[in-house]
PDB file of N, CA and C and ligand atoms in Angstrom:
ATOM      1  N   UNK A   1     -42.845 -35.760 -29.849  1.00  0.00           N
ATOM      2  CA  UNK A   1     -42.960 -34.356 -29.032  1.00  0.00           C
ATOM      3  C   UNK A   1     -42.255 -34.414 -27.958  1.00  0.00           C
ATOM      4  N   UNK A   2     -42.263 -35.693 -27.056  1.00  0.00           N
ATOM      5  CA  UNK A   2     -41.640 -35.548 -25.799  1.00  0.00           C
ATOM      6  C   UNK A   2     -40.184 -35.294 -25.861  1.00  0.00           C
ATOM      7  N   UNK A   3     -39.513 -35.959 -27.097  1.00  0.00           N
ATOM      8  CA  UNK A   3     -38.088 -35.798 -27.366  1.00  0.00           C
ATOM      9  C   UNK A   3     -37.768 -34.312 -27.625  1.00  0.00           C
ATOM     10  N   UNK A   4     -38.813 -33.677 -28.397  1.00  0.00           N
ATOM     11  CA  UNK A   4     -38.472 -32.436 -28.710  1.00  0.00           C
ATOM     12  C   UNK A   4     -38.598 -31.286 -27.580  1.00  0.00           C
ATOM     13  N   UNK A   5     -39.493 -31.713 -26.535  1.00  0.00           N
ATOM     14  CA  UNK A   5     -39.554 -30.984 -25.220  1.00  0.00           C
ATOM     15  C   UNK A   5     -38.160 -31.088 -24.561  1.00  0.00           C
ATOM     16  N   UNK A   6     -37.712 -32.355 -24.413  1.00  0.00           N
ATOM     17  CA  UNK A   6     -36.463 -32.554 -23.703  1.00  0.00           C
ATOM     18  C   UNK A   6     -35.303 -31.918 -24.320  1.00  0.00           C
ATOM     19  N   UNK A   7     -35.113 -31.939 -25.557  1.00  0.00           N
ATOM     20  CA  UNK A   7     -34.070 -31.404 -26.205  1.00  0.00           C
ATOM     21  C   UNK A   7     -33.892 -29.772 -25.927  1.00  0.00           C
ATOM     22  N   UNK A   8     -34.878 -29.015 -26.179  1.00  0.00           N
ATOM     23  CA  UNK A   8     -34.728 -27.684 -25.903  1.00  0.00           C
ATOM     24  C   UNK A   8     -34.495 -27.281 -24.445  1.00  0.00           C
ATOM     25  N   UNK A   9     -35.082 -28.028 -23.530  1.00  0.00           N
ATOM     26  CA  UNK A   9     -34.971 -27.836 -22.145  1.00  0.00           C
ATOM     27  C   UNK A   9     -33.449 -28.002 -21.821  1.00  0.00           C
ATOM     28  N   UNK A  10     -32.918 -29.156 -22.348  1.00  0.00           N
ATOM     29  CA  UNK A  10     -31.252 -29.179 -21.857  1.00  0.00           C
ATOM     30  C   UNK A  10     -30.694 -28.132 -22.569  1.00  0.00           C
ATOM     31  N   UNK A  11     -30.916 -27.811 -23.715  1.00  0.00           N
ATOM     32  CA  UNK A  11     -30.287 -26.623 -24.381  1.00  0.00           C
ATOM     33  C   UNK A  11     -30.349 -25.354 -23.518  1.00  0.00           C
ATOM     34  N   UNK A  12     -31.639 -25.209 -23.011  1.00  0.00           N
ATOM     35  CA  UNK A  12     -31.850 -23.909 -22.114  1.00  0.00           C
ATOM     36  C   UNK A  12     -30.956 -23.949 -21.012  1.00  0.00           C
ATOM     37  N   UNK A  13     -30.973 -25.148 -20.208  1.00  0.00           N
ATOM     38  CA  UNK A  13     -30.041 -25.241 -19.084  1.00  0.00           C
ATOM     39  C   UNK A  13     -28.738 -25.077 -19.435  1.00  0.00           C
ATOM     40  N   UNK A  14     -28.212 -25.776 -20.455  1.00  0.00           N
ATOM     41  CA  UNK A  14     -26.785 -25.448 -20.767  1.00  0.00           C
ATOM     42  C   UNK A  14     -26.370 -24.094 -21.036  1.00  0.00           C
ATOM     43  N   UNK A  15     -27.295 -23.422 -21.837  1.00  0.00           N
ATOM     44  CA  UNK A  15     -27.227 -21.912 -22.055  1.00  0.00           C
ATOM     45  C   UNK A  15     -27.157 -21.071 -20.856  1.00  0.00           C
ATOM     46  N   UNK A  16     -28.142 -21.435 -20.051  1.00  0.00           N
ATOM     47  CA  UNK A  16     -28.223 -20.618 -18.735  1.00  0.00           C
ATOM     48  C   UNK A  16     -26.977 -20.803 -17.890  1.00  0.00           C
ATOM     49  N   UNK A  17     -26.495 -21.986 -17.746  1.00  0.00           N
ATOM     50  CA  UNK A  17     -25.292 -22.265 -17.090  1.00  0.00           C
ATOM     51  C   UNK A  17     -24.038 -21.586 -17.658  1.00  0.00           C
ATOM     52  N   UNK A  18     -23.931 -21.594 -18.895  1.00  0.00           N
ATOM     53  CA  UNK A  18     -22.917 -20.906 -19.661  1.00  0.00           C
ATOM     54  C   UNK A  18     -22.899 -19.505 -19.333  1.00  0.00           C
ATOM     55  N   UNK A  19     -24.159 -18.929 -19.407  1.00  0.00           N
ATOM     56  CA  UNK A  19     -24.205 -17.540 -19.470  1.00  0.00           C
ATOM     57  C   UNK A  19     -23.903 -17.062 -17.892  1.00  0.00           C
ATOM     58  N   UNK A  20     -24.376 -18.033 -16.901  1.00  0.00           N
ATOM     59  CA  UNK A  20     -24.069 -17.557 -15.506  1.00  0.00           C
ATOM     60  C   UNK A  20     -22.339 -17.666 -15.384  1.00  0.00           C
ATOM     61  N   UNK A  21     -21.831 -18.769 -16.048  1.00  0.00           N
ATOM     62  CA  UNK A  21     -20.325 -18.687 -15.961  1.00  0.00           C
ATOM     63  C   UNK A  21     -19.777 -17.507 -16.599  1.00  0.00           C
ATOM     64  N   UNK A  22     -20.302 -17.186 -17.558  1.00  0.00           N
ATOM     65  CA  UNK A  22     -19.680 -15.938 -18.311  1.00  0.00           C
ATOM     66  C   UNK A  22     -19.973 -14.729 -17.453  1.00  0.00           C
ATOM     67  N   UNK A  23     -21.108 -14.645 -16.760  1.00  0.00           N
ATOM     68  CA  UNK A  23     -21.244 -13.482 -15.881  1.00  0.00           C
ATOM     69  C   UNK A  23     -20.156 -13.524 -14.836  1.00  0.00           C
ATOM     70  N   UNK A  24     -20.026 -14.552 -14.146  1.00  0.00           N
ATOM     71  CA  UNK A  24     -19.061 -14.719 -13.123  1.00  0.00           C
ATOM     72  C   UNK A  24     -17.718 -14.323 -13.550  1.00  0.00           C
ATOM     73  N   UNK A  25     -17.315 -14.904 -14.740  1.00  0.00           N
ATOM     74  CA  UNK A  25     -16.023 -14.599 -15.199  1.00  0.00           C
ATOM     75  C   UNK A  25     -15.968 -12.997 -15.444  1.00  0.00           C
ATOM     76  N   UNK A  26     -16.946 -12.559 -16.057  1.00  0.00           N
ATOM     77  CA  UNK A  26     -16.963 -11.131 -16.338  1.00  0.00           C
ATOM     78  C   UNK A  26     -16.862 -10.144 -14.977  1.00  0.00           C
ATOM     79  N   UNK A  27     -17.746 -10.735 -14.091  1.00  0.00           N
ATOM     80  CA  UNK A  27     -17.606 -10.031 -12.694  1.00  0.00           C
ATOM     81  C   UNK A  27     -16.215 -10.155 -12.081  1.00  0.00           C
ATOM     82  N   UNK A  28     -15.554 -11.258 -12.124  1.00  0.00           N
ATOM     83  CA  UNK A  28     -14.259 -11.371 -11.774  1.00  0.00           C
ATOM     84  C   UNK A  28     -13.382 -10.432 -12.390  1.00  0.00           C
ATOM     85  N   UNK A  29     -13.505 -10.307 -13.735  1.00  0.00           N
ATOM     86  CA  UNK A  29     -12.478  -9.390 -14.496  1.00  0.00           C
ATOM     87  C   UNK A  29     -12.848  -8.060 -14.199  1.00  0.00           C
ATOM     88  N   UNK A  30     -14.105  -7.707 -13.981  1.00  0.00           N
ATOM     89  CA  UNK A  30     -14.343  -6.336 -13.766  1.00  0.00           C
ATOM     90  C   UNK A  30     -14.007  -6.126 -12.339  1.00  0.00           C
ATOM     91  N   UNK A  31     -14.206  -6.892 -11.359  1.00  0.00           N
ATOM     92  CA  UNK A  31     -13.588  -6.443 -10.145  1.00  0.00           C
ATOM     93  C   UNK A  31     -12.118  -6.448  -9.863  1.00  0.00           C
ATOM     94  N   UNK A  32     -11.618  -7.456 -10.622  1.00  0.00           N
ATOM     95  CA  UNK A  32      -9.950  -7.371 -10.540  1.00  0.00           C
ATOM     96  C   UNK A  32      -9.447  -6.065 -11.236  1.00  0.00           C
ATOM     97  N   UNK A  33     -10.102  -5.664 -12.412  1.00  0.00           N
ATOM     98  CA  UNK A  33      -9.623  -4.425 -12.931  1.00  0.00           C
ATOM     99  C   UNK A  33     -10.046  -3.205 -11.985  1.00  0.00           C
ATOM    100  N   UNK A  34     -10.970  -3.276 -11.327  1.00  0.00           N
ATOM    101  CA  UNK A  34     -11.388  -2.245 -10.516  1.00  0.00           C
ATOM    102  C   UNK A  34     -10.525  -2.076  -9.373  1.00  0.00           C
ATOM    103  N   UNK A  35     -10.066  -3.295  -8.859  1.00  0.00           N
ATOM    104  CA  UNK A  35      -8.977  -3.254  -7.647  1.00  0.00           C
ATOM    105  C   UNK A  35      -7.738  -2.600  -8.151  1.00  0.00           C
ATOM    106  N   UNK A  36      -7.250  -2.881  -9.356  1.00  0.00           N
ATOM    107  CA  UNK A  36      -6.244  -2.362  -9.845  1.00  0.00           C
ATOM    108  C   UNK A  36      -6.194  -0.909  -9.862  1.00  0.00           C
ATOM    109  N   UNK A  37      -7.412  -0.265 -10.497  1.00  0.00           N
ATOM    110  CA  UNK A  37      -7.460   1.051 -10.445  1.00  0.00           C
ATOM    111  C   UNK A  37      -7.610   1.683  -9.095  1.00  0.00           C
ATOM    112  N   UNK A  38      -8.363   1.011  -8.187  1.00  0.00           N
ATOM    113  CA  UNK A  38      -8.152   1.693  -6.699  1.00  0.00           C
ATOM    114  C   UNK A  38      -6.928   1.531  -6.226  1.00  0.00           C
ATOM    115  N   UNK A  39      -6.035   0.604  -6.392  1.00  0.00           N
ATOM    116  CA  UNK A  39      -4.699   0.656  -5.869  1.00  0.00           C
ATOM    117  C   UNK A  39      -3.986   1.710  -6.268  1.00  0.00           C
ATOM    118  N   UNK A  40      -4.049   1.936  -7.727  1.00  0.00           N
ATOM    119  CA  UNK A  40      -3.359   3.049  -8.389  1.00  0.00           C
ATOM    120  C   UNK A  40      -3.702   4.290  -7.876  1.00  0.00           C
ATOM    121  N   UNK A  41      -5.031   4.454  -7.631  1.00  0.00           N
ATOM    122  CA  UNK A  41      -5.565   5.741  -7.062  1.00  0.00           C
ATOM    123  C   UNK A  41      -5.053   5.951  -5.738  1.00  0.00           C
ATOM    124  N   UNK A  42      -5.064   4.951  -4.928  1.00  0.00           N
ATOM    125  CA  UNK A  42      -4.497   4.864  -3.483  1.00  0.00           C
ATOM    126  C   UNK A  42      -2.999   5.350  -3.529  1.00  0.00           C
ATOM    127  N   UNK A  43      -2.239   4.667  -4.351  1.00  0.00           N
ATOM    128  CA  UNK A  43      -0.721   4.941  -4.508  1.00  0.00           C
ATOM    129  C   UNK A  43      -0.557   6.425  -4.921  1.00  0.00           C
ATOM    130  N   UNK A  44      -1.348   7.007  -5.670  1.00  0.00           N
ATOM    131  CA  UNK A  44      -1.208   8.354  -6.111  1.00  0.00           C
ATOM    132  C   UNK A  44      -1.650   9.166  -4.906  1.00  0.00           C
ATOM    133  N   UNK A  45      -2.727   8.935  -4.167  1.00  0.00           N
ATOM    134  CA  UNK A  45      -3.033   9.609  -3.008  1.00  0.00           C
ATOM    135  C   UNK A  45      -1.985   9.529  -1.856  1.00  0.00           C
ATOM    136  N   UNK A  46      -1.283   8.454  -1.772  1.00  0.00           N
ATOM    137  CA  UNK A  46      -0.243   8.382  -0.742  1.00  0.00           C
ATOM    138  C   UNK A  46       0.932   9.252  -1.147  1.00  0.00           C
ATOM    139  N   UNK A  47       1.053   9.481  -2.628  1.00  0.00           N
ATOM    140  CA  UNK A  47       2.232  10.239  -2.994  1.00  0.00           C
ATOM    141  C   UNK A  47       2.038  11.629  -2.976  1.00  0.00           C
ATOM    142  N   UNK A  48       0.954  12.190  -2.462  1.00  0.00           N
ATOM    143  CA  UNK A  48       0.629  13.695  -2.462  1.00  0.00           C
ATOM    144  C   UNK A  48       1.734  14.247  -1.542  1.00  0.00           C
ATOM    145  N   UNK A  49       2.325  15.343  -1.926  1.00  0.00           N
ATOM    146  CA  UNK A  49       3.308  15.923  -1.315  1.00  0.00           C
ATOM    147  C   UNK A  49       2.937  16.333   0.191  1.00  0.00           C
ATOM    148  N   UNK A  50       1.825  17.029   0.280  1.00  0.00           N
ATOM    149  CA  UNK A  50       1.273  17.563   1.453  1.00  0.00           C
ATOM    150  C   UNK A  50       1.209  16.459   2.495  1.00  0.00           C
ATOM    151  N   UNK A  51       0.687  15.339   2.214  1.00  0.00           N
ATOM    152  CA  UNK A  51       0.446  14.362   3.351  1.00  0.00           C
ATOM    153  C   UNK A  51       1.864  13.858   3.736  1.00  0.00           C
ATOM    154  N   UNK A  52       2.739  13.680   2.716  1.00  0.00           N
ATOM    155  CA  UNK A  52       3.990  12.946   3.138  1.00  0.00           C
ATOM    156  C   UNK A  52       4.824  13.967   3.981  1.00  0.00           C
ATOM    157  N   UNK A  53       4.931  15.183   3.699  1.00  0.00           N
ATOM    158  CA  UNK A  53       5.514  16.458   4.349  1.00  0.00           C
ATOM    159  C   UNK A  53       5.098  16.196   5.967  1.00  0.00           C
ATOM    160  N   UNK A  54       3.727  16.256   5.980  1.00  0.00           N
ATOM    161  CA  UNK A  54       3.267  16.494   7.397  1.00  0.00           C
ATOM    162  C   UNK A  54       3.516  15.218   8.187  1.00  0.00           C
ATOM    163  N   UNK A  55       3.623  14.065   7.590  1.00  0.00           N
ATOM    164  CA  UNK A  55       3.974  12.738   8.206  1.00  0.00           C
ATOM    165  C   UNK A  55       5.336  12.922   8.490  1.00  0.00           C
ATOM    166  N   UNK A  56       6.290  13.414   7.711  1.00  0.00           N
ATOM    167  CA  UNK A  56       7.656  13.493   8.092  1.00  0.00           C
ATOM    168  C   UNK A  56       8.054  14.548   9.149  1.00  0.00           C
ATOM    169  N   UNK A  57       7.227  15.628   9.181  1.00  0.00           N
ATOM    170  CA  UNK A  57       7.397  16.611  10.165  1.00  0.00           C
ATOM    171  C   UNK A  57       7.005  15.963  11.488  1.00  0.00           C
ATOM    172  N   UNK A  58       5.917  15.409  11.642  1.00  0.00           N
ATOM    173  CA  UNK A  58       5.561  14.562  12.846  1.00  0.00           C
ATOM    174  C   UNK A  58       6.582  13.523  13.296  1.00  0.00           C
ATOM    175  N   UNK A  59       7.165  12.844  12.265  1.00  0.00           N
ATOM    176  CA  UNK A  59       8.149  11.760  12.679  1.00  0.00           C
ATOM    177  C   UNK A  59       9.280  12.507  13.190  1.00  0.00           C
ATOM    178  N   UNK A  60       9.793  13.703  12.497  1.00  0.00           N
ATOM    179  CA  UNK A  60      10.961  14.319  13.117  1.00  0.00           C
ATOM    180  C   UNK A  60      10.812  14.818  14.330  1.00  0.00           C
ATOM    181  N   UNK A  61       9.641  15.299  14.808  1.00  0.00           N
ATOM    182  CA  UNK A  61       9.299  15.821  16.147  1.00  0.00           C
ATOM    183  C   UNK A  61       9.317  14.749  17.101  1.00  0.00           C
ATOM    184  N   UNK A  62       8.760  13.661  16.890  1.00  0.00           N
ATOM    185  CA  UNK A  62       8.893  12.544  17.733  1.00  0.00           C
ATOM    186  C   UNK A  62      10.037  12.083  17.968  1.00  0.00           C
ATOM    187  N   UNK A  63      10.789  11.932  16.775  1.00  0.00           N
ATOM    188  CA  UNK A  63      12.323  11.377  16.883  1.00  0.00           C
ATOM    189  C   UNK A  63      13.258  12.407  17.717  1.00  0.00           C
ATOM    190  N   UNK A  64      12.899  13.727  17.664  1.00  0.00           N
ATOM    191  CA  UNK A  64      13.932  14.554  18.529  1.00  0.00           C
ATOM    192  C   UNK A  64      13.537  14.546  20.065  1.00  0.00           C
ATOM    193  N   UNK A  65      12.606  13.858  20.485  1.00  0.00           N
ATOM    194  CA  UNK A  65      12.333  13.706  21.840  1.00  0.00           C
ATOM    195  C   UNK A  65      13.291  12.978  22.584  1.00  0.00           C
ATOM    196  N   UNK A  66      14.015  11.865  22.146  1.00  0.00           N
ATOM    197  CA  UNK A  66      15.037  11.247  22.861  1.00  0.00           C
ATOM    198  C   UNK A  66      16.182  10.855  21.801  1.00  0.00           C
ATOM    199  N   UNK A  67      16.129  11.231  20.552  1.00  0.00           N
ATOM    200  CA  UNK A  67      17.022  10.940  19.513  1.00  0.00           C
ATOM    201  C   UNK A  67      17.630  12.133  18.898  1.00  0.00           C
ATOM    202  N   UNK A  68      18.746  11.987  18.208  1.00  0.00           N
ATOM    203  CA  UNK A  68      19.423  13.148  17.490  1.00  0.00           C
ATOM    204  C   UNK A  68      19.925  12.623  16.103  1.00  0.00           C
ATOM    205  N   UNK A  69      20.118  13.552  15.344  1.00  0.00           N
ATOM    206  CA  UNK A  69      20.823  13.306  14.016  1.00  0.00           C
ATOM    207  C   UNK A  69      22.112  13.755  14.137  1.00  0.00           C
ATOM    208  N   UNK A  70      23.103  12.833  13.945  1.00  0.00           N
ATOM    209  CA  UNK A  70      24.507  13.218  13.928  1.00  0.00           C
ATOM    210  C   UNK A  70      24.746  14.141  12.745  1.00  0.00           C
ATOM    211  N   UNK A  71      25.602  15.356  12.968  1.00  0.00           N
ATOM    212  CA  UNK A  71      25.970  16.097  12.144  1.00  0.00           C
ATOM    213  C   UNK A  71      27.018  15.657  11.023  1.00  0.00           C
ATOM    214  N   UNK A  72      27.652  14.673  11.643  1.00  0.00           N
ATOM    215  CA  UNK A  72      28.825  14.043  10.712  1.00  0.00           C
ATOM    216  C   UNK A  72      28.318  12.992   9.861  1.00  0.00           C
ATOM    217  N   UNK A  73      27.596  11.819  10.398  1.00  0.00           N
ATOM    218  CA  UNK A  73      27.181  10.887   9.502  1.00  0.00           C
ATOM    219  C   UNK A  73      25.713  10.853   9.278  1.00  0.00           C
ATOM    220  N   UNK A  74      25.165  11.878   9.834  1.00  0.00           N
ATOM    221  CA  UNK A  74      23.609  11.994   9.453  1.00  0.00           C
ATOM    222  C   UNK A  74      22.903  10.824   9.908  1.00  0.00           C
ATOM    223  N   UNK A  75      23.223   9.975  10.754  1.00  0.00           N
ATOM    224  CA  UNK A  75      22.558   8.932  11.249  1.00  0.00           C
ATOM    225  C   UNK A  75      21.793   9.313  12.387  1.00  0.00           C
ATOM    226  N   UNK A  76      20.491   8.768  12.786  1.00  0.00           N
ATOM    227  CA  UNK A  76      19.802   9.047  13.983  1.00  0.00           C
ATOM    228  C   UNK A  76      20.231   8.161  15.037  1.00  0.00           C
ATOM    229  N   UNK A  77      20.590   8.692  16.242  1.00  0.00           N
ATOM    230  CA  UNK A  77      21.183   7.969  17.276  1.00  0.00           C
ATOM    231  C   UNK A  77      20.219   8.181  18.527  1.00  0.00           C
ATOM    232  N   UNK A  78      20.309   7.384  19.568  1.00  0.00           N
ATOM    233  CA  UNK A  78      19.627   7.799  20.622  1.00  0.00           C
ATOM    234  C   UNK A  78      20.565   8.690  21.462  1.00  0.00           C
ATOM    235  N   UNK A  79      19.894   9.558  22.390  1.00  0.00           N
ATOM    236  CA  UNK A  79      20.634  10.554  23.093  1.00  0.00           C
ATOM    237  C   UNK A  79      21.826  10.037  23.875  1.00  0.00           C
ATOM    238  N   UNK A  80      21.821   8.750  24.338  1.00  0.00           N
ATOM    239  CA  UNK A  80      22.887   8.112  25.054  1.00  0.00           C
ATOM    240  C   UNK A  80      24.067   8.037  24.101  1.00  0.00           C
ATOM    241  N   UNK A  81      23.896   8.051  22.893  1.00  0.00           N
ATOM    242  CA  UNK A  81      25.091   7.857  21.813  1.00  0.00           C
ATOM    243  C   UNK A  81      25.684   9.265  21.597  1.00  0.00           C
ATOM    244  N   UNK A  82      25.087  10.537  22.150  1.00  0.00           N
ATOM    245  CA  UNK A  82      25.507  11.828  22.038  1.00  0.00           C
ATOM    246  C   UNK A  82      27.006  11.870  22.520  1.00  0.00           C
ATOM    247  N   UNK A  83      27.946  12.098  21.773  1.00  0.00           N
ATOM    248  CA  UNK A  83      29.343  12.314  22.202  1.00  0.00           C
ATOM    249  C   UNK A  83      29.629  13.789  22.853  1.00  0.00           C
ATOM    250  N   UNK A  84      29.287  14.687  21.839  1.00  0.00           N
ATOM    251  CA  UNK A  84      29.586  16.098  22.006  1.00  0.00           C
ATOM    252  C   UNK A  84      28.670  16.947  21.039  1.00  0.00           C
ATOM    253  N   UNK A  85      28.532  18.251  21.548  1.00  0.00           N
ATOM    254  CA  UNK A  85      27.753  19.153  20.696  1.00  0.00           C
ATOM    255  C   UNK A  85      28.677  20.342  20.444  1.00  0.00           C
ATOM    256  N   UNK A  86      28.946  20.460  19.180  1.00  0.00           N
ATOM    257  CA  UNK A  86      30.016  21.641  18.732  1.00  0.00           C
ATOM    258  C   UNK A  86      29.325  22.658  17.900  1.00  0.00           C
ATOM    259  N   UNK A  87      29.278  23.961  18.171  1.00  0.00           N
ATOM    260  CA  UNK A  87      28.584  24.995  17.326  1.00  0.00           C
ATOM    261  C   UNK A  87      27.148  24.420  16.843  1.00  0.00           C
ATOM    262  N   UNK A  88      26.374  23.754  17.926  1.00  0.00           N
ATOM    263  CA  UNK A  88      25.083  23.394  17.531  1.00  0.00           C
ATOM    264  C   UNK A  88      25.025  22.228  16.808  1.00  0.00           C
ATOM    265  N   UNK A  89      26.334  21.675  16.499  1.00  0.00           N
ATOM    266  CA  UNK A  89      26.152  20.266  15.607  1.00  0.00           C
ATOM    267  C   UNK A  89      26.283  19.181  16.494  1.00  0.00           C
ATOM    268  N   UNK A  90      25.486  18.201  16.462  1.00  0.00           N
ATOM    269  CA  UNK A  90      25.494  17.100  17.393  1.00  0.00           C
ATOM    270  C   UNK A  90      26.383  15.948  16.718  1.00  0.00           C
ATOM    271  N   UNK A  91      27.268  15.442  17.610  1.00  0.00           N
ATOM    272  CA  UNK A  91      28.180  14.380  17.066  1.00  0.00           C
ATOM    273  C   UNK A  91      28.077  13.206  17.919  1.00  0.00           C
ATOM    274  N   UNK A  92      27.801  12.068  17.076  1.00  0.00           N
ATOM    275  CA  UNK A  92      27.570  10.787  17.950  1.00  0.00           C
ATOM    276  C   UNK A  92      29.062  10.177  18.210  1.00  0.00           C
ATOM    277  N   UNK A  93      28.907   9.058  19.117  1.00  0.00           N
ATOM    278  CA  UNK A  93      30.077   8.538  19.759  1.00  0.00           C
ATOM    279  C   UNK A  93      30.896   8.020  18.519  1.00  0.00           C
ATOM    280  N   UNK A  94      30.294   7.298  17.595  1.00  0.00           N
ATOM    281  CA  UNK A  94      31.080   6.641  16.439  1.00  0.00           C
ATOM    282  C   UNK A  94      31.902   7.699  15.690  1.00  0.00           C
ATOM    283  N   UNK A  95      31.289   8.866  15.481  1.00  0.00           N
ATOM    284  CA  UNK A  95      32.138   9.900  14.677  1.00  0.00           C
ATOM    285  C   UNK A  95      33.067  10.665  15.721  1.00  0.00           C
ATOM    286  N   UNK A  96      32.760  10.748  16.919  1.00  0.00           N
ATOM    287  CA  UNK A  96      33.675  11.486  17.946  1.00  0.00           C
ATOM    288  C   UNK A  96      34.932  10.512  18.275  1.00  0.00           C
ATOM    289  N   UNK A  97      34.784   9.119  18.019  1.00  0.00           N
ATOM    290  CA  UNK A  97      35.970   8.250  18.515  1.00  0.00           C
ATOM    291  C   UNK A  97      37.079   8.398  17.550  1.00  0.00           C
TER     292      UNK A  97
HETATM  293 ZN1   ZN B   1      27.819  10.233  13.573  1.00  0.00          ZN
END
């Protein structure tokens, strides 16, 4: 009888450990898949046109404080690189040279 008691106990322990490992594996799989979904949702949220436009407008306003966009090469230069302004168009030194 003692042997019969030991045998089922070992089996129970092995089963419980296996089930725990299975639970851990399942939790990892669930968490990883959940993270993927969250990242996808975050990416979609960042691609919202409204948010992007407002951010770009803010960036342009800050940029215009001491920088300008050349009307010839369309690159953003510091005001120190402004060569001339013609008909409201700003020309950088590279394009004016
Ligand atoms: Zn230019």
